[in-house]
PDB file of C-alpha atoms in Angstrom:
ATOM      1  CA  MET A   1    -132.228  91.895   5.529  1.00 45.00           C
ATOM      2  CA  ASP A   2    -132.135  89.841   2.308  1.00 50.00           C
ATOM      3  CA  ARG A   3    -130.340  92.622   0.460  1.00 52.00           C
ATOM      4  CA  GLN A   4    -127.687  92.837   3.195  1.00 50.00           C
ATOM      5  CA  ARG A   5    -127.367  89.042   3.260  1.00 51.00           C
ATOM      6  CA  LYS A   6    -126.769  88.915  -0.493  1.00 53.00           C
ATOM      7  CA  HIS A   7    -123.812  91.248  -0.179  1.00 51.00           C
ATOM      8  CA  THR A   8    -122.141  89.116   2.463  1.00 55.00           C
ATOM      9  CA  MET A   9    -122.358  85.879   0.431  1.00 64.00           C
ATOM     10  CA  LEU A  10    -119.538  85.027  -1.933  1.00 77.00           C
ATOM     11  CA  HIS A  11    -120.439  84.801  -5.582  1.00 91.00           C
ATOM     12  CA  PRO A  12    -121.231  81.105  -6.233  1.00 89.00           C
ATOM     13  CA  ALA A  13    -118.544  80.791  -8.941  1.00 90.00           C
ATOM     14  CA  LEU A  14    -115.913  82.192  -6.576  1.00 93.00           C
ATOM     15  CA  ALA A  15    -117.056  79.922  -3.760  1.00 92.00           C
ATOM     16  CA  LEU A  16    -116.979  76.905  -6.090  1.00 94.00           C
ATOM     17  CA  GLY A  17    -113.478  77.886  -7.182  1.00 94.00           C
ATOM     18  CA  ILE A  18    -112.369  78.048  -3.553  1.00 94.00           C
ATOM     19  CA  TRP A  19    -113.814  74.601  -2.857  1.00 95.00           C
ATOM     20  CA  MET A  20    -112.091  73.246  -5.970  1.00 95.00           C
ATOM     21  CA  LEU A  21    -108.799  74.699  -4.747  1.00 97.00           C
ATOM     22  CA  VAL A  22    -109.342  73.048  -1.353  1.00 96.00           C
ATOM     23  CA  ALA A  23    -110.112  69.774  -3.135  1.00 96.00           C
ATOM     24  CA  LEU A  24    -106.960  70.071  -5.242  1.00 97.00           C
ATOM     25  CA  LEU A  25    -104.769  70.728  -2.209  1.00 96.00           C
ATOM     26  CA  LEU A  26    -106.273  67.795  -0.302  1.00 96.00           C
ATOM     27  CA  ARG A  27    -105.707  65.492  -3.262  1.00 96.00           C
ATOM     28  CA  LEU A  28    -102.121  66.665  -3.791  1.00 95.00           C
ATOM     29  CA  PHE A  29    -101.224  66.208  -0.111  1.00 94.00           C
ATOM     30  CA  HIS A  30     -98.766  63.271   0.128  1.00 89.00           C
ATOM     31  CA  ILE A  31     -99.486  62.289  -3.482  1.00 89.00           C
ATOM     32  CA  THR A  32     -96.001  60.796  -3.891  1.00 86.00           C
ATOM     33  CA  ARG A  33     -96.016  58.930  -0.576  1.00 85.00           C
ATOM     34  CA  GLU A  34     -97.833  55.852  -1.865  1.00 81.00           C
ATOM     35  CA  SER A  35     -96.180  53.378  -4.180  1.00 83.00           C
ATOM     36  CA  LEU A  36     -98.206  51.409  -6.703  1.00 82.00           C
ATOM     37  CA  TRP A  37    -100.597  48.967  -5.102  1.00 84.00           C
ATOM     38  CA  TRP A  38    -101.624  45.702  -6.768  1.00 80.00           C
ATOM     39  CA  ASP A  39    -104.719  47.006  -8.553  1.00 80.00           C
ATOM     40  CA  GLU A  40    -102.712  49.882 -10.009  1.00 85.00           C
ATOM     41  CA  TYR A  41     -99.815  47.597 -10.924  1.00 85.00           C
ATOM     42  CA  THR A  42    -102.096  45.311 -12.964  1.00 82.00           C
ATOM     43  CA  SER A  43    -102.486  48.010 -15.592  1.00 84.00           C
ATOM     44  CA  HIS A  44     -99.229  49.894 -15.094  1.00 87.00           C
ATOM     45  CA  VAL A  45     -97.098  46.834 -15.868  1.00 88.00           C
ATOM     46  CA  TYR A  46     -98.371  46.740 -19.477  1.00 90.00           C
ATOM     47  CA  LEU A  47     -98.350  50.440 -20.345  1.00 91.00           C
ATOM     48  CA  GLY A  48     -95.176  50.070 -22.425  1.00 91.00           C
ATOM     49  CA  VAL A  49     -96.761  47.880 -25.102  1.00 93.00           C
ATOM     50  CA  SER A  50     -97.057  49.294 -28.595  1.00 92.00           C
ATOM     51  CA  SER A  51    -100.847  49.413 -29.054  1.00 94.00           C
ATOM     52  CA  LEU A  52    -103.986  50.153 -27.081  1.00 94.00           C
ATOM     53  CA  PRO A  53    -105.762  46.883 -28.054  1.00 94.00           C
ATOM     54  CA  GLU A  54    -102.710  44.898 -26.923  1.00 93.00           C
ATOM     55  CA  PHE A  55    -102.642  46.844 -23.639  1.00 92.00           C
ATOM     56  CA  LEU A  56    -106.324  46.154 -22.973  1.00 91.00           C
ATOM     57  CA  SER A  57    -105.909  42.472 -23.810  1.00 90.00           C
ATOM     58  CA  LEU A  58    -102.866  42.042 -21.559  1.00 90.00           C
ATOM     59  CA  ASN A  59    -104.508  44.035 -18.785  1.00 87.00           C
ATOM     60  CA  ARG A  60    -107.375  41.534 -18.712  1.00 87.00           C
ATOM     61  CA  THR A  61    -104.924  38.702 -17.942  1.00 87.00           C
ATOM     62  CA  LEU A  62    -104.206  40.199 -14.497  1.00 84.00           C
ATOM     63  CA  ASP A  63    -107.537  41.945 -13.931  1.00 79.00           C
ATOM     64  CA  PRO A  64    -110.334  40.238 -15.879  1.00 79.00           C
ATOM     65  CA  LEU A  65    -113.047  42.605 -14.617  1.00 77.00           C
ATOM     66  CA  THR A  66    -111.430  45.783 -15.924  1.00 77.00           C
ATOM     67  CA  LEU A  67    -113.616  48.453 -17.447  1.00 80.00           C
ATOM     68  CA  PRO A  68    -111.859  49.769 -20.552  1.00 89.00           C
ATOM     69  CA  ALA A  69    -112.731  53.493 -20.470  1.00 93.00           C
ATOM     70  CA  TYR A  70    -110.283  54.463 -17.722  1.00 92.00           C
ATOM     71  CA  TYR A  71    -107.582  52.170 -19.082  1.00 92.00           C
ATOM     72  CA  CYS A  72    -107.885  53.730 -22.529  1.00 94.00           C
ATOM     73  CA  LEU A  73    -107.340  57.133 -20.895  1.00 95.00           C
ATOM     74  CA  GLU A  74    -104.454  55.723 -18.845  1.00 94.00           C
ATOM     75  CA  TYR A  75    -102.741  54.287 -21.923  1.00 95.00           C
ATOM     76  CA  LEU A  76    -103.239  57.429 -24.033  1.00 95.00           C
ATOM     77  CA  TRP A  77    -102.104  59.694 -21.163  1.00 95.00           C
ATOM     78  CA  THR A  78     -98.942  57.626 -20.719  1.00 94.00           C
ATOM     79  CA  HIS A  79     -98.099  57.682 -24.421  1.00 93.00           C
ATOM     80  CA  TYR A  80     -99.083  61.271 -25.265  1.00 94.00           C
ATOM     81  CA  VAL A  81     -98.725  63.291 -22.052  1.00 94.00           C
ATOM     82  CA  GLN A  82     -96.203  61.730 -19.670  1.00 91.00           C
ATOM     83  CA  ASP A  83     -95.160  58.275 -18.545  1.00 89.00           C
ATOM     84  CA  SER A  84     -94.952  58.388 -14.747  1.00 91.00           C
ATOM     85  CA  VAL A  85     -96.937  57.232 -11.753  1.00 92.00           C
ATOM     86  CA  LEU A  86     -97.245  60.837 -10.542  1.00 94.00           C
ATOM     87  CA  SER A  87     -98.572  61.953 -13.917  1.00 94.00           C
ATOM     88  CA  LEU A  88    -101.224  59.214 -13.902  1.00 94.00           C
ATOM     89  CA  ARG A  89    -102.258  60.187 -10.380  1.00 95.00           C
ATOM     90  CA  LEU A  90    -102.561  63.797 -11.556  1.00 96.00           C
ATOM     91  CA  MET A  91    -104.823  62.647 -14.392  1.00 96.00           C
ATOM     92  CA  SER A  92    -107.111  60.999 -11.832  1.00 96.00           C
ATOM     93  CA  ILE A  93    -107.075  64.143  -9.706  1.00 97.00           C
ATOM     94  CA  GLY A  94    -108.164  66.131 -12.761  1.00 97.00           C
ATOM     95  CA  ILE A  95    -111.073  63.754 -13.355  1.00 97.00           C
ATOM     96  CA  GLY A  96    -112.055  64.013  -9.701  1.00 97.00           C
ATOM     97  CA  LEU A  97    -111.978  67.802  -9.813  1.00 98.00           C
ATOM     98  CA  ALA A  98    -114.071  67.804 -12.995  1.00 98.00           C
ATOM     99  CA  THR A  99    -116.834  66.093 -11.016  1.00 97.00           C
ATOM    100  CA  MET A 100    -117.275  69.079  -8.700  1.00 97.00           C
ATOM    101  CA  PRO A 101    -118.869  71.583 -11.131  1.00 97.00           C
ATOM    102  CA  LEU A 102    -121.374  68.926 -12.190  1.00 97.00           C
ATOM    103  CA  VAL A 103    -122.245  68.129  -8.573  1.00 98.00           C
ATOM    104  CA  TYR A 104    -122.629  71.862  -7.948  1.00 97.00           C
ATOM    105  CA  ALA A 105    -124.883  72.197 -11.020  1.00 96.00           C
ATOM    106  CA  LEU A 106    -127.120  69.355  -9.837  1.00 97.00           C
ATOM    107  CA  GLY A 107    -127.408  70.773  -6.332  1.00 96.00           C
ATOM    108  CA  ARG A 108    -128.143  74.238  -7.722  1.00 96.00           C
ATOM    109  CA  ARG A 109    -130.714  72.885 -10.165  1.00 95.00           C
ATOM    110  CA  PHE A 110    -132.718  71.063  -7.489  1.00 95.00           C
ATOM    111  CA  TYR A 111    -132.234  73.164  -4.348  1.00 96.00           C
ATOM    112  CA  GLY A 112    -130.452  76.412  -5.233  1.00 94.00           C
ATOM    113  CA  PRO A 113    -126.883  77.759  -5.265  1.00 94.00           C
ATOM    114  CA  ARG A 114    -126.244  77.217  -1.566  1.00 94.00           C
ATOM    115  CA  ALA A 115    -127.141  73.520  -1.849  1.00 96.00           C
ATOM    116  CA  GLY A 116    -124.895  73.238  -4.900  1.00 96.00           C
ATOM    117  CA  LEU A 117    -122.008  74.669  -2.908  1.00 96.00           C
ATOM    118  CA  VAL A 118    -122.674  72.316  -0.001  1.00 97.00           C
ATOM    119  CA  ALA A 119    -122.714  69.365  -2.414  1.00 97.00           C
ATOM    120  CA  ALA A 120    -119.430  70.509  -3.997  1.00 97.00           C
ATOM    121  CA  ALA A 121    -117.901  70.989  -0.532  1.00 97.00           C
ATOM    122  CA  LEU A 122    -118.912  67.464   0.447  1.00 97.00           C
ATOM    123  CA  VAL A 123    -117.171  66.076  -2.628  1.00 97.00           C
ATOM    124  CA  ALA A 124    -114.098  68.237  -1.923  1.00 97.00           C
ATOM    125  CA  LEU A 125    -113.846  66.956   1.653  1.00 97.00           C
ATOM    126  CA  SER A 126    -114.909  63.343   1.064  1.00 97.00           C
ATOM    127  CA  PRO A 127    -112.114  60.993   2.222  1.00 97.00           C
ATOM    128  CA  VAL A 128    -113.375  58.308  -0.170  1.00 96.00           C
ATOM    129  CA  HIS A 129    -113.375  60.675  -3.146  1.00 97.00           C
ATOM    130  CA  ILE A 130    -109.938  61.992  -2.174  1.00 96.00           C
ATOM    131  CA  HIS A 131    -108.600  58.423  -1.992  1.00 94.00           C
ATOM    132  CA  HIS A 132    -109.987  57.433  -5.377  1.00 94.00           C
ATOM    133  CA  SER A 133    -108.882  60.717  -6.956  1.00 95.00           C
ATOM    134  CA  GLN A 134    -105.310  59.866  -5.984  1.00 94.00           C
ATOM    135  CA  GLY A 135    -105.442  56.350  -7.403  1.00 92.00           C
ATOM    136  CA  ILE A 136    -104.689  54.962 -10.825  1.00 91.00           C
ATOM    137  CA  ARG A 137    -107.993  53.120 -11.087  1.00 90.00           C
ATOM    138  CA  MET A 138    -111.340  53.615 -12.769  1.00 90.00           C
ATOM    139  CA  TYR A 139    -113.392  54.549  -9.697  1.00 93.00           C
ATOM    140  CA  VAL A 140    -112.947  58.312 -10.045  1.00 95.00           C
ATOM    141  CA  LEU A 141    -113.946  58.160 -13.730  1.00 96.00           C
ATOM    142  CA  PHE A 142    -116.951  56.033 -12.823  1.00 95.00           C
ATOM    143  CA  VAL A 143    -118.179  58.679 -10.353  1.00 96.00           C
ATOM    144  CA  PHE A 144    -117.601  61.441 -12.915  1.00 98.00           C
ATOM    145  CA  LEU A 145    -119.531  59.557 -15.604  1.00 97.00           C
ATOM    146  CA  VAL A 146    -122.440  58.788 -13.267  1.00 97.00           C
ATOM    147  CA  VAL A 147    -122.751  62.441 -12.242  1.00 97.00           C
ATOM    148  CA  ALA A 148    -122.448  63.514 -15.902  1.00 97.00           C
ATOM    149  CA  ALA A 149    -125.165  61.028 -16.887  1.00 97.00           C
ATOM    150  CA  VAL A 150    -127.523  62.296 -14.175  1.00 97.00           C
ATOM    151  CA  TRP A 151    -126.835  65.912 -15.169  1.00 96.00           C
ATOM    152  CA  SER A 152    -127.459  65.041 -18.833  1.00 93.00           C
ATOM    153  CA  PHE A 153    -130.717  63.284 -17.956  1.00 93.00           C
ATOM    154  CA  VAL A 154    -131.904  66.312 -15.983  1.00 94.00           C
ATOM    155  CA  GLN A 155    -131.047  68.537 -18.955  1.00 90.00           C
ATOM    156  CA  LEU A 156    -133.058  66.238 -21.207  1.00 89.00           C
ATOM    157  CA  LEU A 157    -136.056  66.448 -18.882  1.00 88.00           C
ATOM    158  CA  ASP A 158    -135.779  70.245 -18.678  1.00 86.00           C
ATOM    159  CA  ARG A 159    -135.526  70.709 -22.460  1.00 82.00           C
ATOM    160  CA  PRO A 160    -136.969  67.625 -24.164  1.00 75.00           C
ATOM    161  CA  ARG A 161    -137.038  69.177 -27.642  1.00 72.00           C
ATOM    162  CA  SER A 162    -133.515  70.559 -27.690  1.00 61.00           C
ATOM    163  CA  GLY A 163    -130.447  68.815 -29.102  1.00 63.00           C
ATOM    164  CA  TRP A 164    -130.265  66.532 -26.063  1.00 58.00           C
TER     165      TRP A 164
END
């Protein structure tokens, strides 16, 4: 029975790829429908300045509680990749999608490949994660960094004497 069951399951990498494709399609759906909202505008308005420190300083005048990591990425993306609202939303989508393999790895590490796939599917289908992946704000990066920190901590516990 187990041998037959193994043959009917998709390979975990293929299944993860399918869930990532689903996540991408859900995040791209109506991506151009929304205009900038106030929180996005507070950083977007200053993206044309000539330096990153000036951008971060000006950004704090409209949004004093900004966390600089995402805004550094936003500024660099605008100046070295493309300067458009759609492009910035695509950057956030990329960060959101990058979270999925880490979530899968954590689920697999603690409960096996099936749990990893369920965890990745939940991220793919999460309305909150979809919303923040489409935005030009730091929330999607925050989630990615938290998951990366947890994954790194687990790696450290598993191999305490390695380069971690």
